[in-house]
Coordinates of C-alpha atoms and ligand atoms in Angstrom, one line a residue:
M938 CA 48.6 187.8 43.9
K939 CA 45.7 189.7 42.5
K940 CA 46.2 191.1 39.1
M941 CA 47.2 194.7 38.9
L942 CA 44.1 195.9 37.0
D943 CA 41.9 194.1 39.6
L944 CA 43.6 196.0 42.4
L945 CA 43.2 199.3 40.6
T946 CA 39.5 198.5 39.9
E947 CA 38.9 197.7 43.6
E948 CA 40.3 201.1 44.6
M949 CA 38.2 202.8 41.9
Q950 CA 35.0 200.9 43.0
K951 CA 35.5 202.1 46.5
A952 CA 35.7 205.7 45.3
F953 CA 32.5 205.3 43.2
E954 CA 30.7 203.9 46.2
A955 CA 32.0 206.6 48.5
A956 CA 30.8 209.2 46.1
G957 CA 27.3 207.6 46.2
Y958 CA 27.5 205.7 42.9
D959 CA 27.3 202.1 41.8
A960 CA 30.6 200.4 42.5
A961 CA 30.3 198.3 39.4
L962 CA 31.1 201.4 37.4
G963 CA 34.6 201.5 38.7
K964 CA 36.3 199.3 36.0
V965 CA 39.9 200.4 35.3
T966 CA 41.6 199.7 32.0
V967 CA 45.1 200.4 30.6
S968 CA 45.1 203.9 29.1
N969 CA 44.6 204.2 25.4
R970 CA 46.2 207.6 25.6
P971 CA 49.6 206.7 27.2
D972 CA 50.7 210.3 26.5
L973 CA 48.1 211.5 29.0
C974 CA 47.8 208.8 31.6
E975 CA 48.7 205.3 32.6
Y976 CA 45.3 203.9 33.2
Q977 CA 41.7 205.1 32.8
C978 CA 38.2 204.6 33.9
N979 CA 35.2 205.3 31.8
G980 CA 32.6 204.5 34.4
A981 CA 31.2 208.0 34.7
M982 CA 30.2 207.9 31.1
A983 CA 28.4 204.7 31.6
G984 CA 26.7 206.0 34.8
A985 CA 25.3 209.2 33.2
K986 CA 22.0 207.7 32.2
Q987 CA 21.4 205.8 35.4
Y988 CA 22.0 209.0 37.5
K989 CA 20.7 211.5 35.0
K990 CA 23.8 213.6 35.5
A991 CA 26.5 214.9 33.2
P992 CA 29.4 212.4 33.2
I993 CA 31.9 215.0 34.1
M994 CA 30.0 215.7 37.3
I995 CA 30.2 212.1 38.3
A996 CA 33.9 211.9 37.3
N997 CA 34.5 215.0 39.5
D998 CA 32.8 213.5 42.5
V999 CA 34.8 210.3 42.2
A1000 CA 38.1 212.1 41.6
A1001 CA 37.5 214.0 44.8
K1002 CA 37.3 210.8 46.7
L1003 CA 40.7 209.7 45.4
S1004 CA 42.7 212.7 46.5
E1005 CA 44.1 210.8 49.4
S1006 CA 44.5 207.5 47.6
K1007 CA 47.6 205.5 48.2
V1008 CA 47.1 203.7 44.9
F1009 CA 46.4 206.6 42.5
A1010 CA 48.9 209.4 42.4
E1011 CA 46.7 211.2 40.0
A1012 CA 43.0 210.9 39.2
I1013 CA 41.8 213.7 36.9
A1014 CA 38.4 214.1 35.6
V1015 CA 38.5 215.3 32.0
A1016 CA 35.7 216.2 29.5
P1017 CA 33.4 214.6 28.7
G1018 CA 33.8 212.4 31.7
F1019 CA 36.9 210.2 31.7
L1020 CA 39.0 209.6 34.7
N1021 CA 42.7 209.8 33.7
L1022 CA 44.9 207.9 36.2
K1023 CA 48.4 207.5 37.3
V1024 CA 49.6 205.1 40.0
T1025 CA 51.8 205.9 43.0
E1026 CA 55.4 204.8 43.2
E1027 CA 54.7 203.1 46.5
F1028 CA 51.9 201.0 45.1
L1029 CA 54.1 199.9 42.2
L1030 CA 57.0 199.1 44.5
D1031 CA 54.8 197.0 46.8
Y1032 CA 53.5 195.1 43.8
I1033 CA 56.9 194.2 42.3
K1034 CA 58.2 193.3 45.8
G1035 CA 55.3 190.9 46.0
M1036 CA 56.2 189.5 42.6
A1037 CA 59.9 189.1 43.4
A1038 CA 59.0 187.3 46.6
S1039 CA 56.5 185.0 45.0
K1040 CA 57.4 181.6 43.5
K1041 CA 55.7 182.2 40.3
F1042 CA 56.0 186.0 40.1
G1043 CA 52.4 186.7 41.2
V1044 CA 50.7 183.7 39.6
E1045 CA 48.7 181.8 42.2
E1046 CA 47.9 178.2 42.3
P1047 CA 44.5 177.4 40.9
K1048 CA 41.7 176.7 43.4
H1049 CA 40.6 173.8 41.2
P1050 CA 43.5 172.4 39.2
K1051 CA 42.4 170.8 36.1
K1052 CA 43.4 167.4 34.7
I1053 CA 44.0 168.0 31.0
V1054 CA 45.2 165.7 28.1
I1055 CA 46.8 167.5 25.2
D1056 CA 47.1 165.6 21.9
Y1057 CA 49.7 167.2 19.7
G1058 CA 52.6 166.4 17.3
G1059 CA 50.6 163.6 15.7
P1060 CA 53.4 162.4 13.3
N1061 CA 53.0 159.3 11.2
V1062 CA 55.5 156.6 11.7
A1063 CA 57.8 155.7 8.8
K1064 CA 57.4 159.1 7.3
A1065 CA 60.0 161.9 7.8
L1066 CA 58.8 164.8 9.9
H1067 CA 58.0 167.6 7.6
V1068 CA 57.3 171.3 8.2
G1069 CA 53.5 170.5 8.4
H1070 CA 54.3 168.8 11.7
L1071 CA 56.2 171.8 13.0
R1072 CA 53.2 173.9 14.1
S1073 CA 51.5 171.1 16.0
G1074 CA 54.6 170.3 18.0
V1075 CA 55.6 173.9 18.6
I1076 CA 52.2 175.3 19.6
G1077 CA 51.1 172.2 21.5
E1078 CA 54.3 172.2 23.5
S1079 CA 53.7 175.8 24.5
V1080 CA 50.0 175.3 25.3
K1081 CA 51.1 172.4 27.5
R1082 CA 53.8 174.3 29.3
I1083 CA 51.5 177.3 29.9
A1084 CA 48.9 175.1 31.5
R1085 CA 51.5 173.4 33.6
F1086 CA 53.0 176.7 34.8
M1087 CA 49.5 177.8 35.7
G1088 CA 49.3 174.8 38.1
H1089 CA 47.2 172.4 36.0
D1090 CA 47.9 168.7 35.7
I1091 CA 48.4 168.3 31.9
V1092 CA 49.6 165.2 30.1
G1093 CA 50.9 165.4 26.5
D1094 CA 50.3 162.5 24.2
I1095 CA 51.9 162.3 20.7
H1096 CA 49.1 160.2 19.2
L1097 CA 51.2 158.5 16.5
G1098 CA 49.7 157.6 13.2
D1099 CA 50.9 154.0 13.4
W1100 CA 48.1 151.7 12.4
G1101 CA 46.1 152.0 9.2
Q1102 CA 46.8 151.5 5.5
P1103 CA 50.3 153.0 5.4
M1104 CA 51.5 150.0 7.6
G1105 CA 50.1 147.5 5.1
L1106 CA 51.7 149.3 2.2
I1107 CA 55.1 149.2 3.9
I1108 CA 54.8 145.5 4.8
H1109 CA 53.7 144.6 1.3
E1110 CA 56.6 146.5 -0.3
L1111 CA 59.0 144.8 2.0
Q1112 CA 57.7 141.5 1.1
L1113 CA 58.2 142.2 -2.6
R1114 CA 61.8 143.3 -2.0
H1115 CA 62.8 140.7 0.6
P1116 CA 60.5 137.6 0.2
E1117 CA 63.1 135.5 2.0
L1118 CA 62.6 137.2 5.3
P1119 CA 61.2 134.9 8.0
Y1120 CA 58.3 137.4 8.7
F1121 CA 56.7 136.3 5.5
D1122 CA 57.1 132.6 6.1
E1123 CA 53.9 131.4 7.8
S1124 CA 55.4 128.1 8.9
F1125 CA 58.2 130.0 10.8
T1126 CA 57.9 129.4 14.5
G1127 CA 61.3 130.5 15.8
E1128 CA 62.4 133.9 17.2
Y1129 CA 62.4 136.7 14.7
P1130 CA 65.7 138.7 14.4
A1131 CA 66.2 141.5 17.0
E1132 CA 67.6 143.8 14.3
A1133 CA 65.2 145.6 11.9
P1134 CA 65.6 144.6 8.3
F1135 CA 65.7 148.3 7.3
T1136 CA 67.1 151.7 8.4
I1137 CA 65.0 154.8 8.9
A1138 CA 66.3 156.2 5.6
E1139 CA 65.0 153.1 3.8
L1140 CA 61.7 153.2 5.6
E1141 CA 61.2 156.8 4.6
E1142 CA 61.8 155.8 1.0
I1143 CA 59.7 152.7 1.1
Y1144 CA 56.5 154.4 2.2
P1145 CA 56.2 157.0 -0.6
T1146 CA 57.2 154.4 -3.2
A1147 CA 54.6 151.9 -2.0
S1148 CA 52.0 154.6 -1.8
G1149 CA 52.7 155.7 -5.3
K1150 CA 52.5 152.2 -6.6
S1151 CA 49.2 151.5 -4.9
K1152 CA 47.6 154.5 -6.7
E1153 CA 48.6 153.1 -10.1
D1154 CA 48.1 149.4 -9.5
P1155 CA 44.8 148.1 -8.1
E1156 CA 46.3 144.6 -7.5
Y1157 CA 49.2 146.1 -5.5
K1158 CA 46.7 148.1 -3.5
A1159 CA 44.5 145.1 -2.8
A1160 CA 47.5 143.1 -1.6
A1161 CA 48.5 146.0 0.7
M1162 CA 45.0 146.0 2.2
E1163 CA 45.3 142.3 2.8
D1164 CA 48.5 143.0 4.7
T1165 CA 46.9 145.8 6.7
F1166 CA 44.1 143.3 7.6
K1167 CA 46.7 140.6 8.6
L1168 CA 48.5 143.1 10.8
Q1169 CA 45.3 144.2 12.5
S1170 CA 44.2 140.7 13.0
G1171 CA 47.4 139.8 14.7
V1172 CA 49.4 137.7 12.2
R1173 CA 52.6 137.0 14.0
G1174 CA 55.2 137.9 11.3
H1175 CA 53.3 141.1 10.4
R1176 CA 53.2 142.1 14.0
A1177 CA 56.9 141.5 14.4
L1178 CA 57.7 143.6 11.4
W1179 CA 55.4 146.3 12.6
D1180 CA 57.3 146.3 15.9
H1181 CA 60.5 147.0 14.0
I1182 CA 58.8 149.8 12.0
I1183 CA 57.7 151.5 15.2
R1184 CA 61.0 151.1 17.0
V1185 CA 63.1 152.5 14.2
S1186 CA 60.6 155.3 13.6
V1187 CA 60.1 156.3 17.2
S1188 CA 63.8 156.5 17.9
D1189 CA 64.2 158.8 14.9
L1190 CA 61.1 160.9 16.0
K1191 CA 62.6 161.2 19.5
R1192 CA 65.8 162.5 18.2
N1193 CA 64.0 165.1 16.1
Y1194 CA 61.6 166.3 18.7
Q1195 CA 64.4 166.6 21.1
K1196 CA 66.0 169.1 18.7
L1197 CA 62.8 171.0 18.9
N1198 CA 62.7 170.9 22.7
V1199 CA 59.3 169.1 22.4
E1200 CA 58.7 166.4 25.0
F1201 CA 55.8 164.0 25.2
D1202 CA 54.7 162.3 28.3
L1203 CA 52.9 159.5 26.4
W1204 CA 53.9 157.9 23.1
N1205 CA 50.6 156.3 22.4
G1206 CA 49.3 155.9 18.9
E1207 CA 46.3 154.8 16.9
S1208 CA 47.4 151.2 17.4
T1209 CA 47.1 151.6 21.2
V1210 CA 43.4 151.5 21.1
H1211 CA 42.9 148.9 18.5
D1212 CA 41.5 146.3 20.9
L1213 CA 39.0 148.8 22.4
I1214 CA 37.3 149.3 19.1
P1215 CA 34.9 146.3 19.1
G1216 CA 33.6 147.1 22.6
M1217 CA 33.1 150.7 21.8
V1218 CA 31.3 149.9 18.6
D1219 CA 29.0 147.5 20.4
N1220 CA 28.1 150.1 23.0
M1221 CA 27.3 152.6 20.2
K1222 CA 25.0 150.0 18.6
K1223 CA 23.4 149.0 21.9
G1224 CA 22.8 152.6 22.9
G1225 CA 20.9 153.1 19.6
Y1226 CA 23.4 155.7 18.4
A1227 CA 25.0 153.9 15.5
Y1228 CA 23.2 152.6 12.5
I1229 CA 24.0 151.2 9.1
S1230 CA 23.8 153.6 6.2
D1231 CA 25.0 152.5 2.7
G1232 CA 26.7 149.6 4.3
A1233 CA 28.7 151.7 6.7
L1234 CA 28.2 152.2 10.4
V1235 CA 27.5 155.8 11.3
V1236 CA 26.3 158.1 14.1
D1237 CA 24.2 161.1 13.2
V1238 CA 25.7 164.3 14.7
K1239 CA 23.4 166.9 13.2
E1240 CA 22.0 169.5 15.6
E1241 CA 18.9 171.5 15.4
T1242 CA 20.8 174.8 15.3
D1243 CA 22.9 173.8 12.3
T1244 CA 22.4 176.0 9.4
K1245 CA 24.3 173.8 7.0
E1246 CA 24.2 170.1 6.2
F1247 CA 26.3 168.3 8.9
P1248 CA 27.6 164.9 7.7
P1249 CA 27.3 161.9 10.1
C1250 CA 30.3 160.5 11.8
M1251 CA 31.4 157.3 10.2
I1252 CA 32.5 154.6 12.7
L1253 CA 33.2 151.6 10.4
K1254 CA 33.5 151.3 6.7
S1255 CA 31.3 148.9 4.8
D1256 CA 34.1 146.3 4.8
G1257 CA 34.1 146.6 8.6
A1258 CA 37.5 148.4 8.7
S1259 CA 38.0 151.1 11.2
L1260 CA 39.0 154.7 10.3
Y1261 CA 40.8 157.7 11.6
N1262 CA 37.5 158.6 13.3
T1263 CA 37.2 155.2 15.0
T1264 CA 40.7 155.4 16.6
D1265 CA 40.1 159.0 17.7
L1266 CA 36.9 158.0 19.4
A1267 CA 38.4 154.9 21.0
T1268 CA 41.3 157.1 22.2
I1269 CA 38.8 159.4 23.9
Q1270 CA 37.3 156.4 25.6
M1271 CA 40.7 155.2 26.8
R1272 CA 41.7 158.6 28.0
M1273 CA 38.5 159.0 30.0
D1274 CA 38.9 155.6 31.6
E1275 CA 42.5 155.9 32.4
I1276 CA 43.2 159.5 33.0
H1277 CA 39.8 161.0 33.8
P1278 CA 40.5 164.4 32.3
D1279 CA 38.4 167.5 32.8
K1280 CA 39.5 168.7 29.4
L1281 CA 40.9 167.3 26.1
I1282 CA 42.9 169.5 23.7
Y1283 CA 43.8 168.7 20.2
L1284 CA 46.2 170.4 17.9
T1285 CA 46.0 169.9 14.1
D1286 CA 45.9 171.9 11.0
K1287 CA 42.6 173.9 10.9
R1288 CA 41.5 171.9 7.8
Q1289 CA 40.5 169.3 10.4
D1290 CA 38.1 171.7 12.1
L1291 CA 34.9 170.0 10.8
Y1292 CA 36.4 166.6 11.5
F1293 CA 36.9 167.4 15.2
E1294 CA 33.5 169.0 15.4
Q1295 CA 32.1 165.7 14.3
I1296 CA 34.2 163.7 16.7
F1297 CA 33.3 165.9 19.6
R1298 CA 29.6 165.8 18.9
C1299 CA 29.8 162.0 18.5
A1300 CA 31.7 161.6 21.7
R1301 CA 29.1 163.7 23.6
K1302 CA 26.2 162.0 22.0
T1303 CA 27.5 158.5 22.6
K1304 CA 28.5 159.5 26.2
L1305 CA 32.2 158.7 25.8
V1306 CA 32.7 161.9 27.8
E1307 CA 31.0 163.5 30.7
P1308 CA 28.6 166.4 30.0
E1309 CA 31.0 168.7 31.7
T1310 CA 34.2 167.5 29.9
E1311 CA 35.6 170.3 27.9
L1312 CA 36.7 169.4 24.3
L1313 CA 38.9 171.9 22.5
H1314 CA 40.4 171.7 19.0
I1315 CA 43.0 174.3 18.2
G1316 CA 43.2 174.4 14.4
F1317 CA 46.3 176.2 13.2
G1318 CA 46.9 177.9 9.9
T1319 CA 49.5 177.1 7.2
M1320 CA 53.1 178.0 7.2
N1321 CA 53.7 179.7 3.9
G1322 CA 56.8 180.7 1.9
K1323 CA 57.4 184.3 0.8
D1324 CA 55.3 183.6 -2.3
G1325 CA 52.2 183.1 0.0
K1326 CA 52.0 179.4 -0.8
P1327 CA 52.7 176.5 1.5
Y1328 CA 56.4 176.5 2.3
K1329 CA 58.5 174.5 -0.1
T1330 CA 62.2 173.8 -0.4
R1331 CA 64.2 175.6 -3.1
S1332 CA 63.8 172.4 -5.2
G1333 CA 60.1 172.6 -4.8
G1334 CA 59.5 169.7 -2.4
V1335 CA 57.9 169.6 1.0
P1336 CA 60.9 170.3 3.2
R1337 CA 61.9 167.9 5.9
L1338 CA 61.8 169.5 9.3
E1339 CA 65.5 168.7 9.8
N1340 CA 66.5 170.7 6.7
L1341 CA 64.4 173.7 7.8
I1342 CA 66.2 173.6 11.2
D1343 CA 69.6 173.4 9.5
E1344 CA 68.7 176.3 7.2
I1345 CA 67.9 178.5 10.2
N1346 CA 70.9 177.4 12.2
E1347 CA 73.3 178.2 9.3
E1348 CA 71.9 181.7 8.9
M1349 CA 72.0 182.2 12.7
L1350 CA 75.7 181.1 12.8
R1351 CA 76.4 183.6 10.0
K1352 CA 74.7 186.4 12.0
I1353 CA 76.4 185.5 15.2
K1354 CA 79.8 185.6 13.6
E1355 CA 79.0 188.9 11.9
N1356 CA 77.8 190.3 15.1
S1357 CA 81.0 189.4 17.0
A1358 CA 83.2 190.6 14.1
N1359 CA 81.4 194.0 14.3
K1360 CA 82.1 194.1 17.9
G1361 CA 85.7 193.2 17.3
Y1362 CA 86.1 189.9 18.9
E1363 CA 86.6 186.4 17.6
V1364 CA 84.2 183.6 18.5
D1365 CA 85.1 179.9 19.0
E1366 CA 83.6 178.0 16.0
E1367 CA 82.2 175.1 18.2
Q1368 CA 80.7 177.5 20.7
A1369 CA 79.2 179.6 18.0
K1370 CA 77.6 176.6 16.5
E1371 CA 76.1 175.6 19.9
T1372 CA 74.8 179.2 20.3
A1373 CA 73.4 179.2 16.8
K1374 CA 71.3 176.1 17.7
I1375 CA 69.9 177.7 20.8
V1376 CA 69.1 181.0 19.0
G1377 CA 67.9 179.2 15.9
L1378 CA 65.3 177.3 17.8
A1379 CA 64.1 180.6 19.3
A1380 CA 63.9 182.1 15.8
I1381 CA 61.8 179.3 14.5
K1382 CA 59.5 179.0 17.6
Y1383 CA 59.0 182.7 18.2
G1384 CA 58.4 183.2 14.4
D1385 CA 55.6 180.7 14.7
L1386 CA 54.2 181.4 18.2
S1387 CA 54.0 185.2 17.8
N1388 CA 51.1 184.7 15.4
Q1389 CA 47.6 183.7 16.5
P1390 CA 47.5 180.0 16.0
A1391 CA 44.6 180.0 13.5
K1392 CA 46.4 182.5 11.2
D1393 CA 48.6 181.5 8.3
Y1394 CA 52.1 183.0 8.4
I1395 CA 55.1 183.5 6.2
F1396 CA 58.3 181.6 7.2
D1397 CA 60.9 184.3 6.5
V1398 CA 64.4 183.2 7.5
D1399 CA 65.8 186.7 7.2
R1400 CA 63.2 188.3 9.4
F1401 CA 63.1 185.4 12.0
T1402 CA 66.8 185.4 12.5
S1403 CA 67.2 189.2 12.9
F1404 CA 68.5 190.5 16.2
E1405 CA 66.2 193.4 15.9
G1406 CA 62.4 193.7 15.8
D1407 CA 59.7 191.3 17.0
T1408 CA 61.9 188.2 16.8
G1409 CA 63.2 185.4 19.0
P1410 CA 66.8 186.4 18.7
Y1411 CA 65.9 190.0 19.8
I1412 CA 64.3 188.6 23.0
L1413 CA 67.3 186.4 23.7
Y1414 CA 69.7 189.3 23.0
T1415 CA 67.9 191.3 25.7
I1416 CA 68.2 188.4 28.2
V1417 CA 71.9 188.0 27.4
R1418 CA 72.4 191.7 27.9
I1419 CA 70.7 191.5 31.3
K1420 CA 72.8 188.5 32.3
S1421 CA 76.0 190.3 31.3
I1422 CA 75.1 193.3 33.4
L1423 CA 74.4 191.0 36.4
N1424 CA 77.7 189.2 35.9
K1425 CA 79.6 192.5 35.9
Y1426 CA 77.8 193.5 39.0
K1427 CA 79.0 190.3 40.7
E1428 CA 82.5 190.9 39.4
Q1429 CA 82.4 194.3 41.1
G1430 CA 81.6 192.5 44.3
G1431 CA 77.9 192.9 44.3
N1432 CA 75.5 190.3 45.7
L1433 CA 72.4 189.6 43.7
D1434 CA 70.6 188.1 46.6
K1435 CA 71.0 191.2 48.7
A1436 CA 70.0 193.7 46.0
A1437 CA 66.6 195.1 47.1
L1438 CA 64.1 196.8 45.0
Q1439 CA 63.9 200.6 45.5
T1440 CA 61.3 203.2 44.8
V1441 CA 60.9 203.8 41.1
Q1442 CA 62.8 206.9 40.0
N1443 CA 62.3 207.9 36.4
D1444 CA 59.9 207.4 33.5
S1445 CA 61.6 204.6 31.7
E1446 CA 62.0 202.7 35.0
K1447 CA 58.4 203.2 35.8
A1448 CA 57.4 202.0 32.4
L1449 CA 59.5 198.9 32.8
V1450 CA 58.0 198.2 36.2
M1451 CA 54.5 198.6 34.9
E1452 CA 55.2 196.2 32.1
L1453 CA 56.5 193.6 34.6
C1454 CA 53.4 194.0 36.7
K1455 CA 51.3 192.6 33.7
F1456 CA 53.0 189.2 34.0
N1457 CA 50.3 187.3 35.9
A1458 CA 47.4 188.7 33.9
T1459 CA 49.2 187.9 30.6
M1460 CA 49.9 184.3 31.6
E1461 CA 46.3 183.8 32.7
A1462 CA 45.0 185.2 29.4
A1463 CA 47.4 183.0 27.4
Y1464 CA 46.2 180.0 29.4
E1465 CA 42.5 180.8 29.1
E1466 CA 42.6 181.5 25.4
S1467 CA 45.3 178.9 24.5
A1468 CA 47.2 181.8 23.0
P1469 CA 51.0 181.7 23.3
N1470 CA 51.1 184.7 21.0
K1471 CA 50.0 186.8 24.0
I1472 CA 53.2 185.9 25.8
C1473 CA 55.2 186.8 22.7
A1474 CA 53.6 190.2 22.5
Y1475 CA 54.2 190.7 26.2
I1476 CA 57.9 189.8 26.1
Y1477 CA 58.4 192.0 23.1
D1478 CA 57.0 195.0 25.0
L1479 CA 58.9 194.0 28.1
A1480 CA 62.2 193.7 26.1
N1481 CA 61.5 197.1 24.5
E1482 CA 60.9 198.7 27.9
F1483 CA 63.9 197.1 29.3
N1484 CA 66.1 198.4 26.5
R1485 CA 64.8 201.9 26.8
F1486 CA 65.5 201.8 30.5
Y1487 CA 69.0 200.4 29.8
H1488 CA 69.8 203.2 27.3
E1489 CA 68.6 205.9 29.6
T1490 CA 70.0 204.7 32.9
P1491 CA 73.6 204.4 33.9
I1492 CA 73.4 201.2 36.0
L1493 CA 76.8 199.9 36.9
V1494 CA 78.4 203.4 37.2
E1495 CA 75.8 204.5 39.7
T1496 CA 77.6 205.7 42.8
D1497 CA 74.7 205.5 45.2
E1498 CA 75.0 201.8 46.1
T1499 CA 71.4 201.4 47.4
K1500 CA 70.1 202.9 44.2
K1501 CA 72.4 200.7 42.1
A1502 CA 71.2 197.6 44.0
G1503 CA 67.6 198.7 43.3
F1504 CA 68.4 198.7 39.6
I1505 CA 70.0 195.4 39.8
A1506 CA 67.1 193.9 41.7
L1507 CA 64.8 195.2 38.9
L1508 CA 67.1 193.5 36.3
V1509 CA 66.9 190.2 38.2
L1510 CA 63.1 190.3 38.2
A1511 CA 63.1 191.3 34.5
K1512 CA 65.4 188.4 33.7
N1513 CA 63.4 185.9 35.7
V1514 CA 60.1 187.0 34.1
L1515 CA 61.6 186.9 30.6
E1516 CA 63.2 183.5 31.2
T1517 CA 60.0 182.1 32.6
C1518 CA 58.1 183.3 29.5
I1519 CA 60.5 181.8 27.0
D1520 CA 60.5 178.6 28.9
V1521 CA 56.8 178.3 28.5
L1522 CA 57.2 179.1 24.9
G1523 CA 59.6 176.2 24.7
F1524 CA 63.0 177.7 24.1
S1525 CA 65.9 179.0 26.2
A1526 CA 68.6 181.7 26.2
P1527 CA 72.4 181.2 25.8
E1528 CA 75.0 182.7 28.1
R1529 CA 76.2 185.0 25.4
M1530 CA 75.6 185.6 21.7
Ligands
LIG920 N1 48.5 161.8 12.3 C1 47.6 162.8 11.9 C2 48.1 163.5 10.7 O1 49.2 163.4 10.3 C3 47.4 163.8 13.0 C4 46.8 163.3 14.3 C5 46.2 164.4 15.1 N2 45.6 163.9 16.3 C6 44.4 163.2 16.4 N3 44.0 162.8 17.6 N4 43.7 163.0 15.4 O2 47.3 164.2 10.0

């Protein structure tokens, strides 16, 4: 379906043309004076110069052409030359009927679906997920779901940090602790044990310990580098141990991401492209792009338009070791070869902005991508505590993601119990806990996604878990309210499938309908600008309009059955639109709360 504003603009353009003016002047926008009108057109003001006429005269001419319009119920020319507009009930009814009958509520399939790879999450194996990883997972999952809903073919890849120095550190520390293990016996030719010689808890302790030691002790560091080298050159015992590290870590990561309702299509990592590096480096040298500078292999990525010094992209260190850059570039090569994407999207902290600019320039210059391949880095801001500094636990450490989720869920449980006690009913403890998990996830995700990705935000448990205001729980509460009305309607013998939309009756109903009509335009903007926050803002408005309508309209007690069925059909559409929106944001609603 066409977007509402486009239809209104088409009608307005016809009127401009019919009145003898340039059709291009007929752009309709949402009113910035909602007390006066629903929409407006400022084209007469813009046309004044061109036609050497007072804007109000042009506006009057155009308004006259709209007196019979089936789209505009009101088109009033006001000084100095605005056109104040209201739409007809018939037009609105037609539009929402179209939405209700359409599979994606008015969103059409793209003419040219894109193939997209999105690289998000990006956790490092053997390290606990901490809150710093939250945003990449949460925003990335939503950006992916929005693109998928819009009809694009998008593949999500976790891009594990599973290869460099940290792996050598872990292996070295393990060797010091358990020298007797067969992995360290170079003469061992048998089968290595199937069981890992450590648990995830041990692994998460080993890495920081080893990393700490390596900073103090140069010998320890050198030995760990040696182990990194052995792993990367394929020493059998090192590879077997590494396999264990990956398996133990990945199963823990899967459990955690599942809690967050974040799903990856590909679980590739830095290690996946290890074998592609020599070939890629060769090509960069042969193409004349890479050269040696201070012993390291680099590619210049300066551009003439740069106003600041732009550092070259390092491909290999002076000892020949690869870096974070190298694996990212080789990953681009692999994705281009295997998936042939039109677009690559990356989600990381915005402190990596410059890094990705280098990588993208280098990939273009060395022709790893096609000239038309789109490369997008979405750099997000920091999640801060109430003190405005990066969020810390009460004891001052970087909190594990799990603890953060537990903290929200506990508060959610308390609020759910309090809410039911206020309403005078008792909740089943187990059920309340399940509900708290669902609502808690919405609290976390909405709290994050309702901000523009690039902005820092304050993680505020009290505010995020509130049932009122611009929060996830408020949105879910609204959906649950609609579900409950629909259930009661069914209990009264009503049939949801037979309920047909009826002409819009009163102001709050019209406002709700007009909000619903913005769905396809909102989704499109959220997709084009990679901005889940637009969907949050939309469902907040929609929930507010629904609640106003609900408070002003006796629905289930309505005696005119056709009219009642009309309200119900509107509720069904509102519920479907809200549920579609929260699904692309990556959370869901409970049955009751
Ligand atoms: N593992 C990295 C980190 O923890 C993030 C990876 C982001 N993705 C990428 N392709 N570089 O900082």
